[in-house]
Amino acid sequence: MLGRGILPIKVDTTYTLKGNEKGVVIVDVNSKRDFDDEVISVGKRRMKMAGSYQETLEVDEASGWLIRSKANMRFSGEMKMAGNNQVPQGMMVPISIESIITVKPME
């Protein structure tokens, strides 16, 4: 999939049915994502990032409701800025993002 907003994103995702244990369906999600705005730049900045997303879902088979999930997302890349009056040589800013999201039932 390619997003058509300010930052185009390329996403390649695989969903794998891992099993069904007593009415709880287990699904693994693995995704690779690339942001590359060499074609569409934001002002005088260009951003390039790539990363991965992994998640395990537990879904109630009867209702389709999410019971719990754990997701890990990691991105790294860089943003290059063109020179201006304050920074004539321009600059490159490294980017690193890591996110862990856990959903579990309230007790």
XYZ file of N, CA, C and O in Angstrom:
428
model
N 0.850 -1.166 0.000
C 0.000 0.000 0.000
C 0.894 1.226 0.000
O 1.890 1.278 0.679
N 0.531 2.248 -0.741
C 1.292 3.483 -0.795
C 0.378 4.627 -0.400
O -0.643 4.863 -1.033
N 0.736 5.306 0.687
C -0.038 6.465 1.117
C 0.217 7.628 0.170
O 1.292 7.754 -0.384
N -0.751 8.480 0.001
C -0.608 9.602 -0.929
C -0.677 10.951 -0.211
O -1.061 11.925 -0.784
N -0.304 10.994 1.056
C -0.328 12.243 1.812
C 0.984 12.980 1.662
O 1.705 12.851 0.672
N 1.341 13.725 2.684
C 2.583 14.486 2.673
C 3.782 13.547 2.655
O 4.755 13.769 1.965
N 3.721 12.473 3.436
C 4.801 11.483 3.468
C 4.292 10.160 2.912
O 3.520 9.470 3.562
N 4.709 9.782 1.724
C 4.266 8.499 1.184
C 4.836 7.353 2.020
O 5.957 7.433 2.491
N 4.046 6.324 2.213
C 4.489 5.170 2.992
C 4.188 3.891 2.217
O 3.128 3.744 1.635
N 5.145 3.001 2.229
C 4.997 1.700 1.591
C 4.897 0.677 2.727
O 5.758 0.638 3.610
N 3.836 -0.132 2.717
C 3.579 -1.091 3.789
C 3.410 -2.481 3.192
O 2.646 -2.659 2.248
N 4.117 -3.445 3.747
C 4.003 -4.842 3.337
C 3.692 -5.643 4.601
O 4.545 -5.781 5.478
N 2.459 -6.147 4.718
C 2.009 -6.802 5.942
C 1.566 -8.233 5.670
O 0.916 -8.506 4.673
N 1.918 -9.122 6.595
C 1.499 -10.518 6.546
C 0.762 -10.855 7.835
O 1.265 -10.589 8.924
N -0.439 -11.425 7.699
C -1.228 -11.902 8.833
C -1.176 -13.426 8.809
O -1.475 -14.037 7.793
N -0.800 -14.023 9.941
C -0.682 -15.475 10.012
C -1.564 -16.011 11.137
O -1.410 -15.601 12.293
N -2.473 -16.915 10.775
C -3.303 -17.567 11.780
C -2.439 -18.611 12.478
O -1.997 -19.574 11.871
N -2.191 -18.400 13.770
C -1.311 -19.294 14.524
C -2.066 -20.418 15.206
O -1.492 -21.450 15.513
N -3.360 -20.212 15.475
C -4.102 -21.287 16.106
C -5.419 -20.811 16.688
O -5.769 -19.634 16.627
N -6.142 -21.777 17.231
C -7.420 -21.510 17.875
C -7.450 -22.371 19.134
O -7.536 -23.587 19.051
N -7.328 -21.712 20.275
C -7.269 -22.430 21.544
C -8.506 -22.098 22.377
O -8.629 -20.983 22.880
N -9.427 -23.050 22.473
C -10.640 -22.897 23.273
C -11.411 -21.621 22.924
O -11.815 -20.859 23.787
N -11.584 -21.378 21.626
C -12.366 -20.237 21.173
C -11.618 -18.921 21.112
O -12.195 -17.873 20.849
N -10.300 -18.970 21.342
C -9.464 -17.767 21.235
C -8.556 -17.945 20.018
O -7.723 -18.853 19.968
N -8.744 -17.081 19.024
C -7.967 -17.138 17.785
C -6.694 -16.313 17.964
O -6.748 -15.168 18.411
N -5.549 -16.915 17.622
C -4.250 -16.256 17.737
C -3.787 -15.868 16.327
O -3.717 -16.715 15.438
N -3.479 -14.574 16.144
C -3.030 -14.062 14.845
C -1.719 -13.307 15.045
O -1.624 -12.447 15.921
N -0.704 -13.636 14.232
C 0.547 -12.873 14.214
C 0.515 -11.898 13.047
O 0.083 -12.251 11.945
N 0.969 -10.683 13.303
C 1.036 -9.640 12.285
C 2.496 -9.220 12.154
O 3.138 -8.891 13.148
N 3.026 -9.254 10.932
C 4.392 -8.805 10.663
C 4.350 -7.842 9.491
O 3.754 -8.133 8.455
N 4.984 -6.693 9.676
C 4.897 -5.652 8.668
C 6.236 -4.952 8.506
O 6.940 -4.710 9.486
N 6.564 -4.634 7.268
C 7.705 -3.775 6.957
C 7.139 -2.489 6.382
O 6.231 -2.526 5.557
N 7.688 -1.362 6.825
C 7.168 -0.066 6.382
C 8.320 0.834 5.968
O 9.353 0.868 6.625
N 8.122 1.540 4.870
C 9.123 2.479 4.363
C 8.486 3.831 4.089
O 7.493 3.912 3.382
N 9.086 4.867 4.674
C 8.737 6.246 4.335
C 9.878 6.741 3.462
O 11.031 6.649 3.851
N 9.581 7.262 2.319
C 10.636 7.792 1.464
C 10.053 8.937 0.669
O 9.359 8.735 -0.311
N 10.325 10.154 1.116
C 9.741 11.284 0.402
C 10.762 11.976 -0.493
O 10.802 13.175 -0.607
N 11.612 11.190 -1.147
C 12.523 11.775 -2.130
C 11.739 12.431 -3.264
O 12.171 13.384 -3.857
N 10.568 11.881 -3.546
C 9.738 12.429 -4.615
C 8.937 13.633 -4.109
O 8.879 14.670 -4.745
N 8.307 13.467 -2.943
C 7.499 14.546 -2.368
C 8.203 15.026 -1.107
O 8.253 14.319 -0.115
N 8.780 16.210 -1.145
C 9.465 16.730 0.034
C 8.557 17.696 0.773
O 7.652 18.284 0.203
N 8.788 17.825 2.061
C 8.017 18.727 2.913
C 8.835 19.999 3.043
O 9.803 20.048 3.781
N 8.461 21.052 2.317
C 9.257 22.277 2.335
C 10.638 21.982 1.791
O 10.792 21.420 0.727
N 11.649 22.359 2.568
C 13.028 22.098 2.156
C 13.625 20.967 2.987
O 14.800 20.935 3.266
N 12.772 20.031 3.390
C 13.202 18.872 4.165
C 12.869 17.609 3.394
O 11.864 17.540 2.715
N 13.710 16.621 3.575
C 13.432 15.297 3.014
C 13.617 14.271 4.116
O 14.591 14.320 4.847
N 12.663 13.355 4.197
C 12.719 12.350 5.247
C 12.752 10.958 4.639
O 12.073 10.687 3.654
N 13.542 10.109 5.258
C 13.639 8.713 4.833
C 13.666 7.871 6.108
O 14.512 8.085 6.969
N 12.701 6.951 6.233
C 12.644 6.077 7.398
C 12.189 4.695 6.968
O 11.441 4.554 6.012
N 12.634 3.703 7.703
C 12.193 2.332 7.462
C 12.080 1.641 8.809
O 12.723 2.038 9.779
N 11.233 0.636 8.857
C 11.096 -0.066 10.119
C 10.191 -1.268 10.022
O 9.785 -1.691 8.946
N 9.884 -1.794 11.201
C 9.079 -3.004 11.264
C 8.017 -2.874 12.343
O 8.108 -2.039 13.243
N 7.009 -3.727 12.208
C 5.901 -3.780 13.156
C 5.546 -5.246 13.346
O 5.340 -5.965 12.368
N 5.546 -5.698 14.601
C 5.140 -7.065 14.904
C 4.064 -7.003 15.984
O 4.165 -6.212 16.921
N 3.051 -7.853 15.830
C 1.970 -7.880 16.808
C 1.413 -9.295 16.904
O 1.370 -10.021 15.923
N 1.008 -9.674 18.107
C 0.271 -10.907 18.315
C -1.091 -10.528 18.874
O -1.177 -9.793 19.864
N -2.148 -10.988 18.199
C -3.520 -10.685 18.599
C -4.184 -11.938 19.147
O -3.998 -13.027 18.601
N -4.979 -11.763 20.184
C -5.860 -12.824 20.671
C -7.280 -12.298 20.522
O -7.628 -11.260 21.093
N -8.093 -12.990 19.729
C -9.434 -12.531 19.378
C -10.454 -13.591 19.789
O -10.243 -14.790 19.549
N -11.544 -13.143 20.389
C -12.632 -14.056 20.744
C -13.285 -14.529 19.450
O -13.779 -13.729 18.661
N -13.281 -15.839 19.225
C -13.800 -16.394 17.975
C -15.284 -16.096 17.792
O -15.729 -15.772 16.685
N -16.065 -16.167 18.846
C -17.518 -15.998 18.736
C -17.915 -14.550 18.454
O -18.765 -14.284 17.610
N -17.282 -13.608 19.133
C -17.707 -12.203 19.014
C -16.847 -11.388 18.051
O -17.272 -10.356 17.556
N -15.615 -11.837 17.832
C -14.690 -11.064 17.015
C -13.997 -9.948 17.790
O -13.185 -9.206 17.247
N -14.280 -9.846 19.072
C -13.681 -8.803 19.912
C -12.241 -9.165 20.274
O -11.908 -10.312 20.537
N -11.405 -8.126 20.312
C -10.018 -8.280 20.727
C -9.968 -8.579 22.224
O -10.593 -7.881 23.026
N -9.231 -9.622 22.603
C -9.047 -9.951 24.012
C -7.756 -9.315 24.524
O -7.746 -8.647 25.557
N -6.669 -9.525 23.789
C -5.395 -8.901 24.171
C -4.493 -8.843 22.949
O -4.687 -9.579 21.985
N -3.513 -7.959 23.036
C -2.511 -7.886 21.973
C -1.244 -7.264 22.526
O -1.260 -6.557 23.536
N -0.152 -7.552 21.843
C 1.124 -6.912 22.154
C 1.778 -6.566 20.829
O 1.943 -7.426 19.966
N 2.124 -5.301 20.678
C 2.700 -4.822 19.423
C 4.030 -4.130 19.690
O 4.190 -3.424 20.685
N 4.979 -4.345 18.795
C 6.290 -3.688 18.836
C 6.508 -3.006 17.488
O 6.344 -3.632 16.441
N 6.891 -1.729 17.541
C 7.160 -0.981 16.319
C 8.531 -0.323 16.461
O 8.846 0.250 17.507
N 9.341 -0.436 15.412
C 10.664 0.191 15.395
C 10.879 0.859 14.042
O 10.677 0.226 13.014
N 11.305 2.121 14.082
C 11.660 2.865 12.877
C 12.996 3.551 13.091
O 13.310 3.980 14.201
N 13.749 3.692 12.022
C 14.955 4.516 12.070
C 15.135 5.152 10.699
O 14.612 4.668 9.704
N 15.843 6.245 10.688
C 16.075 6.938 9.429
C 16.711 8.279 9.661
O 17.396 8.501 10.668
N 16.440 9.189 8.744
C 17.037 10.518 8.852
C 16.186 11.555 8.146
O 15.414 11.244 7.238
N 16.334 12.794 8.597
C 15.698 13.922 7.937
C 16.814 14.874 7.522
O 17.663 15.234 8.340
N 16.832 15.227 6.254
C 17.833 16.155 5.735
C 17.151 17.496 5.487
O 16.086 17.553 4.883
N 17.786 18.557 5.974
C 17.247 19.908 5.782
C 18.214 20.715 4.931
O 19.430 20.675 5.159
N 17.669 21.422 3.976
C 18.474 22.261 3.087
C 19.042 23.438 3.877
O 18.515 23.822 4.924
N 20.108 23.987 3.365
C 20.724 25.136 4.004
C 19.807 26.354 4.006
O 18.932 26.498 3.160
N 20.001 27.211 5.001
C 19.266 28.469 5.106
C 20.176 29.506 5.738
O 21.368 29.252 5.931
N 19.650 30.680 6.064
C 20.488 31.746 6.638
C 21.108 31.334 7.970
O 22.231 31.708 8.272
N 20.376 30.574 8.784
C 20.876 30.190 10.105
C 21.848 29.009 10.048
O 22.779 28.923 10.834
N 21.613 28.076 9.139
C 22.473 26.893 8.989
C 22.762 26.732 7.498
O 22.114 25.950 6.811
N 23.727 27.510 6.983
C 23.976 27.529 5.537
C 24.320 26.162 4.941
O 23.990 25.889 3.798
N 24.994 25.303 5.708
C 25.402 24.006 5.175
C 24.290 22.967 5.250
O 24.458 21.848 4.787
N 23.144 23.350 5.838
C 22.066 22.390 6.009
C 22.408 21.426 7.129
O 23.451 21.549 7.773
N 21.547 20.474 7.372
C 21.876 19.488 8.398
C 21.070 18.217 8.214
O 20.045 18.193 7.547
N 21.592 17.169 8.858
C 20.952 15.865 8.838
C 20.632 15.505 10.284
O 21.474 15.603 11.163
N 19.378 15.098 10.529
C 18.939 14.726 11.867
C 18.582 13.240 11.863
O 17.691 12.819 11.122
N 19.285 12.425 12.681
C 18.916 11.006 12.759
C 17.599 10.842 13.517
O 17.290 11.620 14.425
N 16.822 9.840 13.129
C 15.528 9.578 13.765
C 15.493 8.124 14.208
O 15.864 7.230 13.447
N 15.039 7.901 15.433
C 14.870 6.550 15.949
C 13.601 6.536 16.800
O 13.457 7.337 17.721
N 12.678 5.624 16.465
C 11.404 5.528 17.178
C 11.177 4.073 17.560
O 11.312 3.183 16.727
N 10.834 3.848 18.816
C 10.462 2.508 19.259
C 9.208 2.633 20.108
O 9.103 3.512 20.964
N 8.256 1.750 19.854
C 6.980 1.794 20.558
C 6.550 0.380 20.917
O 6.663 -0.528 20.103
N 6.095 0.197 22.147
C 5.528 -1.080 22.580
C 4.126 -0.790 23.091
O 3.944 0.067 23.962
N 3.133 -1.483 22.530
C 1.738 -1.279 22.917
C 1.187 -2.611 23.411
O 1.273 -3.621 22.713
N 0.625 -2.593 24.623
C 0.033 -3.797 25.203
C -1.436 -3.530 25.519
O -1.754 -2.525 26.139
N -2.305 -4.430 25.061
C -3.740 -4.363 25.367
C -4.086 -5.636 26.111
O -3.762 -6.735 25.644
N -4.716 -5.491 27.277
C -5.115 -6.679 28.021
C -6.454 -6.405 28.703
O -6.839 -5.243 28.889
N -7.170 -7.466 29.085
C -8.483 -7.281 29.688
C -8.401 -6.560 31.033
O -7.425 -6.707 31.757
N -9.408 -5.753 31.319
C -9.496 -5.118 32.632
C -9.993 -6.158 33.622
O -10.883 -6.937 33.318
N -9.422 -6.149 34.788
C -9.842 -7.126 35.805
C -10.465 -6.442 36.988
O -10.259 -5.339 37.296
